[in-house]
Amino acid sequence: MRKIIAVYPGTFDPVTNGHLDIIERASLLFGKVIVAVALNVNKEPLFTREERRNMLIHVTKHYKNVEIDDFNGLLVSYAKKKNAHVIIRGLRAVSDFEYEFQMSLTNRKLEPEISTIFLMPNEKYTYLNSSLVRELARLGGDVKCFVPPYVLSQLKMKLSEVAR
Ligand code: COA
């Protein structure tokens, strides 16, 4: 049977336990999962492209079928270049739905052969996002239950650099 390649795009600034939950589910479902760090979104990331990539590489190294990459430009063009027929998105709550619905239909219009598949993370991560993690960490809140230990150490280092 054909190996299905899936792309999981996002800003990953930084990767959280919620993202990891989705990566793990996707790795069980697809032949190959490419986690793709988006470089041209309208956000000003705290972490550089290399830092976001390195954190992802570090926390996914035990998944044999997960690869880390980054991309610029249209997601569907990138997915096509990678021979991926699936885009993975996480759906955390109903509030995610409208934006995701619009994105997935637009992507389908652009590339009808690529389908978006939504995965739901464990309910304990439904309220989580990267901005919340960054803000909590900056204000001295404890984020160790939201991110893997390696990401926690990188966050501490980054915030102490920024504060200098
Ligand atoms: N656990 C925790 N947090 C999660 C999550 C999960 N399972 N799923 C999503 N999130 C959070 C993210 O951390 C992010 O938080 P932030 O806003 O604080 O940074 C937020 O939800 C948004 O999700 P994210 O996965 O980062 O997506 P995004 O909206 O930043 O990126 C792209 C969307 C990159 C997929 C989209 O902009 C894109 O495709 N860009 C390429 C250009 C393109 O093709 N545009 C046309 C699209 S139709």
PDB file of C-alpha atoms and ligand atoms in Angstrom:
ATOM      1  CA  MET A   1       0.000   0.000   0.000  1.00  0.00           C
ATOM      2  CA  ARG A   2       1.079   3.586  -0.743  1.00  0.00           C
ATOM      3  CA  LYS A   3       2.787   5.411   2.118  1.00  0.00           C
ATOM      4  CA  ILE A   4       0.619   8.426   2.963  1.00  0.00           C
ATOM      5  CA  ILE A   5       2.606  11.566   3.694  1.00  0.00           C
ATOM      6  CA  ALA A   6       1.018  14.176   5.968  1.00  0.00           C
ATOM      7  CA  VAL A   7       2.160  17.727   6.662  1.00  0.00           C
ATOM      8  CA  TYR A   8       1.448  19.266  10.079  1.00  0.00           C
ATOM      9  CA  PRO A   9       2.004  23.044   9.717  1.00  0.00           C
ATOM     10  CA  GLY A  10       2.107  25.658  12.447  1.00  0.00           C
ATOM     11  CA  THR A  11       4.093  28.453  14.004  1.00  0.00           C
ATOM     12  CA  PHE A  12       5.347  26.297  16.905  1.00  0.00           C
ATOM     13  CA  ASP A  13       6.568  29.279  18.937  1.00  0.00           C
ATOM     14  CA  PRO A  14       7.240  27.109  20.908  1.00  0.00           C
ATOM     15  CA  VAL A  15       5.969  23.543  20.427  1.00  0.00           C
ATOM     16  CA  THR A  16       3.680  22.596  23.333  1.00  0.00           C
ATOM     17  CA  ASN A  17       2.406  19.319  24.780  1.00  0.00           C
ATOM     18  CA  GLY A  18      -0.795  19.941  22.793  1.00  0.00           C
ATOM     19  CA  HIS A  19       1.134  19.992  19.502  1.00  0.00           C
ATOM     20  CA  LEU A  20       3.049  16.891  20.592  1.00  0.00           C
ATOM     21  CA  ASP A  21      -0.199  15.089  21.304  1.00  0.00           C
ATOM     22  CA  ILE A  22      -1.285  15.778  17.698  1.00  0.00           C
ATOM     23  CA  ILE A  23       2.129  14.725  16.313  1.00  0.00           C
ATOM     24  CA  GLU A  24       1.928  11.424  18.183  1.00  0.00           C
ATOM     25  CA  ARG A  25      -1.611  10.704  16.921  1.00  0.00           C
ATOM     26  CA  ALA A  26      -0.603  11.598  13.357  1.00  0.00           C
ATOM     27  CA  SER A  27       2.523   9.411  13.514  1.00  0.00           C
ATOM     28  CA  LEU A  28       0.313   6.399  14.297  1.00  0.00           C
ATOM     29  CA  LEU A  29      -1.987   7.125  11.360  1.00  0.00           C
ATOM     30  CA  PHE A  30       0.341   8.106   8.520  1.00  0.00           C
ATOM     31  CA  GLY A  31       3.429   6.652   6.858  1.00  0.00           C
ATOM     32  CA  LYS A  32       5.335   9.891   7.243  1.00  0.00           C
ATOM     33  CA  VAL A  33       4.545  13.106   9.122  1.00  0.00           C
ATOM     34  CA  ILE A  34       6.358  16.302   8.187  1.00  0.00           C
ATOM     35  CA  VAL A  35       6.048  18.920  10.915  1.00  0.00           C
ATOM     36  CA  ALA A  36       6.495  22.173   9.010  1.00  0.00           C
ATOM     37  CA  VAL A  37       7.373  25.431  10.750  1.00  0.00           C
ATOM     38  CA  ALA A  38       5.604  28.288   8.959  1.00  0.00           C
ATOM     39  CA  LEU A  39       7.916  31.236   8.388  1.00  0.00           C
ATOM     40  CA  ASN A  40       5.666  33.815   6.792  1.00  0.00           C
ATOM     41  CA  VAL A  41       2.691  34.002   9.138  1.00  0.00           C
ATOM     42  CA  ASN A  42       1.607  37.413  10.468  1.00  0.00           C
ATOM     43  CA  LYS A  43       3.198  36.801  13.829  1.00  0.00           C
ATOM     44  CA  GLU A  44       6.426  38.035  15.336  1.00  0.00           C
ATOM     45  CA  PRO A  45       7.853  34.877  16.829  1.00  0.00           C
ATOM     46  CA  LEU A  46       9.881  34.878  20.029  1.00  0.00           C
ATOM     47  CA  PHE A  47      12.008  31.985  18.772  1.00  0.00           C
ATOM     48  CA  THR A  48      13.967  32.024  15.505  1.00  0.00           C
ATOM     49  CA  ARG A  49      13.359  29.538  12.739  1.00  0.00           C
ATOM     50  CA  GLU A  50      16.365  27.431  13.842  1.00  0.00           C
ATOM     51  CA  GLU A  51      15.306  27.479  17.490  1.00  0.00           C
ATOM     52  CA  ARG A  52      11.749  26.400  16.655  1.00  0.00           C
ATOM     53  CA  ARG A  53      13.072  23.658  14.383  1.00  0.00           C
ATOM     54  CA  ASN A  54      15.627  22.470  16.935  1.00  0.00           C
ATOM     55  CA  MET A  55      13.054  22.233  19.709  1.00  0.00           C
ATOM     56  CA  LEU A  56      10.798  20.191  17.427  1.00  0.00           C
ATOM     57  CA  ILE A  57      13.679  17.907  16.400  1.00  0.00           C
ATOM     58  CA  HIS A  58      14.604  17.364  20.024  1.00  0.00           C
ATOM     59  CA  VAL A  59      11.117  16.537  21.279  1.00  0.00           C
ATOM     60  CA  THR A  60      10.133  14.262  18.355  1.00  0.00           C
ATOM     61  CA  LYS A  61      13.391  12.334  17.933  1.00  0.00           C
ATOM     62  CA  HIS A  62      11.851   9.057  19.152  1.00  0.00           C
ATOM     63  CA  TYR A  63       9.237   9.033  16.364  1.00  0.00           C
ATOM     64  CA  LYS A  64      10.820   7.223  13.438  1.00  0.00           C
ATOM     65  CA  ASN A  65       8.349   8.550  10.855  1.00  0.00           C
ATOM     66  CA  VAL A  66       8.351  12.219  11.908  1.00  0.00           C
ATOM     67  CA  GLU A  67      10.467  14.779  10.079  1.00  0.00           C
ATOM     68  CA  ILE A  68      10.944  18.478  10.852  1.00  0.00           C
ATOM     69  CA  ASP A  69      11.127  21.143   8.170  1.00  0.00           C
ATOM     70  CA  ASP A  70      10.103  24.743   7.524  1.00  0.00           C
ATOM     71  CA  PHE A  71       8.400  26.523   4.670  1.00  0.00           C
ATOM     72  CA  ASN A  72       7.674  29.893   3.145  1.00  0.00           C
ATOM     73  CA  GLY A  73       4.780  30.710   0.870  1.00  0.00           C
ATOM     74  CA  LEU A  74       1.639  28.723   0.258  1.00  0.00           C
ATOM     75  CA  LEU A  75       1.087  25.671   2.395  1.00  0.00           C
ATOM     76  CA  VAL A  76      -0.500  23.645  -0.423  1.00  0.00           C
ATOM     77  CA  SER A  77       2.449  24.342  -2.746  1.00  0.00           C
ATOM     78  CA  TYR A  78       4.797  23.126  -0.047  1.00  0.00           C
ATOM     79  CA  ALA A  79       2.665  20.026   0.601  1.00  0.00           C
ATOM     80  CA  LYS A  80       2.586  19.236  -3.124  1.00  0.00           C
ATOM     81  CA  LYS A  81       6.362  19.598  -3.378  1.00  0.00           C
ATOM     82  CA  LYS A  82       6.663  17.076  -0.531  1.00  0.00           C
ATOM     83  CA  ASN A  83       4.215  14.645  -2.208  1.00  0.00           C
ATOM     84  CA  ALA A  84       1.871  14.996   0.742  1.00  0.00           C
ATOM     85  CA  HIS A  85      -1.834  14.392   0.236  1.00  0.00           C
ATOM     86  CA  VAL A  86      -2.854  15.251   3.774  1.00  0.00           C
ATOM     87  CA  ILE A  87      -2.628  18.396   5.889  1.00  0.00           C
ATOM     88  CA  ILE A  88      -3.085  17.818   9.617  1.00  0.00           C
ATOM     89  CA  ARG A  89      -4.649  20.446  11.831  1.00  0.00           C
ATOM     90  CA  GLY A  90      -5.547  20.206  15.500  1.00  0.00           C
ATOM     91  CA  LEU A  91      -9.066  21.135  16.573  1.00  0.00           C
ATOM     92  CA  ARG A  92      -9.069  22.113  20.213  1.00  0.00           C
ATOM     93  CA  ALA A  93     -12.490  23.671  20.628  1.00  0.00           C
ATOM     94  CA  VAL A  94     -15.490  24.877  18.618  1.00  0.00           C
ATOM     95  CA  SER A  95     -13.826  28.304  18.495  1.00  0.00           C
ATOM     96  CA  ASP A  96     -11.086  26.848  16.244  1.00  0.00           C
ATOM     97  CA  PHE A  97     -13.640  25.577  13.767  1.00  0.00           C
ATOM     98  CA  GLU A  98     -14.562  28.617  11.670  1.00  0.00           C
ATOM     99  CA  TYR A  99     -10.964  29.629  10.941  1.00  0.00           C
ATOM    100  CA  GLU A 100      -9.928  26.044  10.241  1.00  0.00           C
ATOM    101  CA  PHE A 101     -12.976  25.440   8.036  1.00  0.00           C
ATOM    102  CA  GLN A 102     -12.168  28.512   5.940  1.00  0.00           C
ATOM    103  CA  MET A 103      -8.505  27.538   5.644  1.00  0.00           C
ATOM    104  CA  SER A 104      -9.231  23.953   4.718  1.00  0.00           C
ATOM    105  CA  LEU A 105     -11.807  24.889   2.040  1.00  0.00           C
ATOM    106  CA  THR A 106      -9.439  27.497   0.568  1.00  0.00           C
ATOM    107  CA  ASN A 107      -6.630  24.957   0.490  1.00  0.00           C
ATOM    108  CA  ARG A 108      -8.930  22.421  -1.149  1.00  0.00           C
ATOM    109  CA  LYS A 109      -9.931  24.969  -3.798  1.00  0.00           C
ATOM    110  CA  LEU A 110      -6.250  25.590  -4.514  1.00  0.00           C
ATOM    111  CA  GLU A 111      -5.267  21.893  -4.500  1.00  0.00           C
ATOM    112  CA  PRO A 112      -8.245  19.514  -4.687  1.00  0.00           C
ATOM    113  CA  GLU A 113      -6.018  16.458  -4.227  1.00  0.00           C
ATOM    114  CA  ILE A 114      -4.868  17.557  -0.782  1.00  0.00           C
ATOM    115  CA  SER A 115      -7.257  16.898   2.109  1.00  0.00           C
ATOM    116  CA  THR A 116      -7.169  18.456   5.559  1.00  0.00           C
ATOM    117  CA  ILE A 117      -7.642  16.016   8.398  1.00  0.00           C
ATOM    118  CA  PHE A 118      -8.501  17.348  11.856  1.00  0.00           C
ATOM    119  CA  LEU A 119      -7.281  15.609  14.970  1.00  0.00           C
ATOM    120  CA  MET A 120      -8.462  16.422  18.465  1.00  0.00           C
ATOM    121  CA  PRO A 121      -5.794  16.621  21.150  1.00  0.00           C
ATOM    122  CA  ASN A 122      -6.401  15.166  24.591  1.00  0.00           C
ATOM    123  CA  GLU A 123      -9.003  17.357  26.330  1.00  0.00           C
ATOM    124  CA  LYS A 124      -6.439  18.477  28.905  1.00  0.00           C
ATOM    125  CA  TYR A 125      -4.793  20.566  26.139  1.00  0.00           C
ATOM    126  CA  THR A 126      -7.915  22.169  24.662  1.00  0.00           C
ATOM    127  CA  TYR A 127      -7.269  25.635  26.109  1.00  0.00           C
ATOM    128  CA  LEU A 128      -3.548  25.659  25.376  1.00  0.00           C
ATOM    129  CA  ASN A 129      -1.702  27.792  22.837  1.00  0.00           C
ATOM    130  CA  SER A 130       1.843  29.045  22.417  1.00  0.00           C
ATOM    131  CA  SER A 131       1.033  32.692  23.300  1.00  0.00           C
ATOM    132  CA  LEU A 132      -0.366  31.575  26.644  1.00  0.00           C
ATOM    133  CA  VAL A 133       2.790  29.571  27.368  1.00  0.00           C
ATOM    134  CA  ARG A 134       5.038  32.512  26.420  1.00  0.00           C
ATOM    135  CA  GLU A 135       3.063  34.974  28.532  1.00  0.00           C
ATOM    136  CA  LEU A 136       2.927  32.708  31.577  1.00  0.00           C
ATOM    137  CA  ALA A 137       6.653  32.006  31.338  1.00  0.00           C
ATOM    138  CA  ARG A 138       7.469  35.718  30.951  1.00  0.00           C
ATOM    139  CA  LEU A 139       5.438  36.576  34.051  1.00  0.00           C
ATOM    140  CA  GLY A 140       7.088  33.857  36.111  1.00  0.00           C
ATOM    141  CA  GLY A 141       4.216  31.353  35.944  1.00  0.00           C
ATOM    142  CA  ASP A 142       4.930  27.637  36.005  1.00  0.00           C
ATOM    143  CA  VAL A 143       4.590  26.146  32.504  1.00  0.00           C
ATOM    144  CA  LYS A 144       6.164  22.746  33.112  1.00  0.00           C
ATOM    145  CA  CYS A 145       2.873  20.912  32.602  1.00  0.00           C
ATOM    146  CA  PHE A 146       2.344  22.622  29.210  1.00  0.00           C
ATOM    147  CA  VAL A 147       5.668  22.017  27.452  1.00  0.00           C
ATOM    148  CA  PRO A 148       8.284  19.239  27.339  1.00  0.00           C
ATOM    149  CA  PRO A 149      11.288  19.709  29.702  1.00  0.00           C
ATOM    150  CA  TYR A 150      13.629  20.639  26.825  1.00  0.00           C
ATOM    151  CA  VAL A 151      11.272  23.410  25.654  1.00  0.00           C
ATOM    152  CA  LEU A 152      10.990  24.645  29.238  1.00  0.00           C
ATOM    153  CA  SER A 153      14.775  25.024  29.448  1.00  0.00           C
ATOM    154  CA  GLN A 154      14.877  26.843  26.069  1.00  0.00           C
ATOM    155  CA  LEU A 155      12.080  29.172  27.173  1.00  0.00           C
ATOM    156  CA  LYS A 156      13.928  30.077  30.368  1.00  0.00           C
ATOM    157  CA  MET A 157      17.116  30.726  28.419  1.00  0.00           C
ATOM    158  CA  LYS A 158      15.349  32.815  25.779  1.00  0.00           C
ATOM    159  CA  LEU A 159      13.464  34.932  28.282  1.00  0.00           C
ATOM    160  CA  SER A 160      16.616  35.649  30.261  1.00  0.00           C
ATOM    161  CA  GLU A 161      18.352  36.703  26.983  1.00  0.00           C
ATOM    162  CA  VAL A 162      15.442  38.979  26.044  1.00  0.00           C
ATOM    163  CA  ALA A 163      15.368  40.535  29.533  1.00  0.00           C
ATOM    164  CA  ARG A 164      19.080  41.453  29.364  1.00  0.00           C
TER     165      ARG A 164
HETATM  166  N1  COA B   1      -1.964  22.446  21.141  1.00  0.00           N
HETATM  167  C1  COA B   1      -1.586  23.649  21.581  1.00  0.00           C
HETATM  168  N2  COA B   1      -1.695  24.759  20.865  1.00  0.00           N
HETATM  169  C2  COA B   1      -2.191  24.651  19.644  1.00  0.00           C
HETATM  170  C3  COA B   1      -2.606  23.433  19.094  1.00  0.00           C
HETATM  171  C4  COA B   1      -2.484  22.293  19.920  1.00  0.00           C
HETATM  172  N3  COA B   1      -2.859  21.091  19.507  1.00  0.00           N
HETATM  173  N4  COA B   1      -3.052  23.650  17.857  1.00  0.00           N
HETATM  174  C5  COA B   1      -2.941  24.952  17.623  1.00  0.00           C
HETATM  175  N5  COA B   1      -2.416  25.563  18.700  1.00  0.00           N
HETATM  176  C6  COA B   1      -2.169  26.988  18.894  1.00  0.00           C
HETATM  177  C7  COA B   1      -0.822  27.400  18.397  1.00  0.00           C
HETATM  178  O1  COA B   1       0.154  27.281  19.392  1.00  0.00           O
HETATM  179  C8  COA B   1      -1.050  28.819  17.999  1.00  0.00           C
HETATM  180  O2  COA B   1      -0.888  29.642  19.122  1.00  0.00           O
HETATM  181  P1  COA B   1      -0.446  31.138  18.972  1.00  0.00           P
HETATM  182  O3  COA B   1      -1.527  31.826  18.181  1.00  0.00           O
HETATM  183  O4  COA B   1      -0.376  31.555  20.368  1.00  0.00           O
HETATM  184  O5  COA B   1       0.875  31.138  18.235  1.00  0.00           O
HETATM  185  C9  COA B   1      -2.503  28.858  17.602  1.00  0.00           C
HETATM  186  O6  COA B   1      -3.109  27.740  18.166  1.00  0.00           O
HETATM  187  C10 COA B   1      -2.648  28.834  16.124  1.00  0.00           C
HETATM  188  O7  COA B   1      -2.202  27.619  15.603  1.00  0.00           O
HETATM  189  P2  COA B   1      -0.934  27.292  14.663  1.00  0.00           P
HETATM  190  O8  COA B   1      -0.940  25.841  14.519  1.00  0.00           O
HETATM  191  O9  COA B   1       0.333  27.937  15.112  1.00  0.00           O
HETATM  192  O10 COA B   1      -1.356  27.846  13.367  1.00  0.00           O
HETATM  193  P3  COA B   1      -1.160  29.250  12.845  1.00  0.00           P
HETATM  194  O11 COA B   1      -2.546  29.785  12.800  1.00  0.00           O
HETATM  195  O12 COA B   1      -0.124  30.059  13.491  1.00  0.00           O
HETATM  196  O13 COA B   1      -0.580  28.829  11.426  1.00  0.00           O
HETATM  197  C11 COA B   1      -0.716  28.153   9.146  1.00  0.00           C
HETATM  198  C12 COA B   1      -1.427  28.613  10.397  1.00  0.00           C
HETATM  199  C13 COA B   1       0.791  28.261   9.217  1.00  0.00           C
HETATM  200  C14 COA B   1      -1.076  26.726   8.926  1.00  0.00           C
HETATM  201  C15 COA B   1      -1.278  29.051   8.027  1.00  0.00           C
HETATM  202  O14 COA B   1      -1.060  30.406   8.344  1.00  0.00           O
HETATM  203  C16 COA B   1      -0.647  28.759   6.684  1.00  0.00           C
HETATM  204  O15 COA B   1      -0.976  27.778   6.048  1.00  0.00           O
HETATM  205  N6  COA B   1       0.283  29.621   6.239  1.00  0.00           N
HETATM  206  C17 COA B   1       0.945  29.488   4.948  1.00  0.00           C
HETATM  207  C18 COA B   1       0.388  30.481   3.925  1.00  0.00           C
HETATM  208  C19 COA B   1      -0.849  29.924   3.282  1.00  0.00           C
HETATM  209  O16 COA B   1      -0.850  28.911   2.618  1.00  0.00           O
HETATM  210  N7  COA B   1      -1.941  30.661   3.473  1.00  0.00           N
HETATM  211  C20 COA B   1      -3.230  30.292   2.940  1.00  0.00           C
HETATM  212  C21 COA B   1      -3.993  29.465   3.943  1.00  0.00           C
HETATM  213  S1  COA B   1      -5.636  29.164   3.354  1.00  0.00           S
END
